[in-house]
Amino acid sequence: MAVIERPPASTSTMLGAAAALSVVGIWATWLISMRYSRGGMLTPLDLSLLRFGIPALVLSPFLRRTGLWPRSAGTLPLVLMIVGAGAPFFQVAAFGLHATPASAAGVLLPGTMPLATALIGMLVLGERPDRLRKIGMLAILAGGLMLLIGTASGAALTWRSYLVLPFGAVLWAVYTHAFRRSGLGAFEAGALICFWSTVINLPLIPLMGSNLLVAPVSEIALQIVPQGLLSGLLATVLYGIGVRMLGATKAAAYTAVTPVAAAIGGAVLLGEAVDALTIAATFVTGLGVLLSTGLLSRRRA
């Protein structure tokens, strides 16, 4: 029997970090596309159909390996994965994003997700991060608050921003830990999440309505890439790879860079001003990510 050699720990860490950081750019693009869709004909259900339907078709060959409901993964982890990263999560996120500027949404959704993941790990799963990683988590929180203060001063945020989006972050954090414990690979998990999310979405069409058949082709085409190909397919798989190689809490820490990427993207693409507070928040968040990943802790040890 052939022996499969695993990559060295350093190589695995680098690959996991590269995968997690790639998700940052995709999520920043997704935030902007969600805000852009608010003025179009496509409904949140339409966007959800694109986000999960396209990857479900692309990843369908992986369902042959697992089946539609693999018992080895466990019922509870599968349910938590589908709820935390599938159609229910998307509807919660869409409800909050349509009332929140992209820059503030970057703080309240992906920006708070690493903290939610760390808290679940410590309070529920008994994880014990060292002092440097705890300082890193506090730095991520401080950087997010700095960005939020700068954003909120120029836009009136409602309860949907402050309550719904952090709840969406908690859902994704639950998915992160559930996937870690399911034993599934990134492609298999992505296939299952997208398939069952599509199954959930299809019966909702008569109830919620759909404009996919009447919306302009140009509008649908603009959403196919950020929703179906980037966020639904690539980000799901890449994030799964990051979690597999780094662990749930460490992989989630890298996504704290998303608010910074969203702010920079807004400045470059939309001409939004970047003030000194945003620049300071960028450095604080970056330092927090570096500490919370445990890289410095391992070197010191």
Phi, psi and omega in degrees: 000132182289143179262125180267118181274133176274150179294152178303160183301319181296319178294319179298319178296317180295317179294319178296318179295319179297319179295315181294320179290330176295327179296329182302310180297323180293315180295323177297319176296321180295320179300317180294319181294324179294319178293322180295326184290346184299329182266006182257189182273338184289132180271168175303326177293321177299315180295323178293322176298320178290317184297321185256332182292315180296309177298329179299322178289316183294320185267004183304326178300334181286341177292338178293332180284322188259332192083171184286339179211081184295122181292332183296334181282338182092140183293313183298312177302320180295316179298315181295325178295315182292319178290318186284332182231000184260211185302318178300316177300317184298318181293322176297313181297317181297321180299320179281323184291328181291350178244012187224132174302151186300321182294318178290324178297326178298327178282316189280339180255280179291337180289327180268348182299318177300323179291320177297320179296317180294319181294319177297320178298320182280315187278328185257318188258358175076022177290147182231085178291150180283181186295319180297320179292324176295319177298321178298319178297319178294324178293321176298316178298317180296317179296320178295320178295323178297315178296320182294321178298316180295324181283315184296335180293337181252000181211141180274114179264142182258181179299331178299327179288312188281335184252314186289315183294316174298327175296321174298324177296322178295320178301314180293325177296321177298317177300319182302311180289322180296318178296318180303324184264358181282336184080002180279154172279168184297319182288319180295317179296317178299320179296316181293315181298314183290323179295308184289331175293322176294320177299321178291320185289320187301315179293345181278347183300313179295333183276316185259343181082159180213141178249015182298328183277346183242348180290151178302142180300324181297321179292319178295319181297324180293334182265341181299318183290303182291329183274300187283312187275314184277296185288313184289319185263294187295312184296321180297315181291314182295320178295320177299321177296318179298317180294319180296322186270334185250335190102160187297307185293319182291318179296319180296329182298324181297330183288353176295346178285345184304315178301323178295315179297322179294320179294317178294318178298322177296324179291318184282315187270325185251358179074019179287144182286142175248112184267179182296327180295321178295319179296317178296319179297327178298314180292319181296315180295317179300319177295320179297319177297317181300318181285319186287340177287343179087005181296315180290326179296318181294319180295319181295321180296000000 
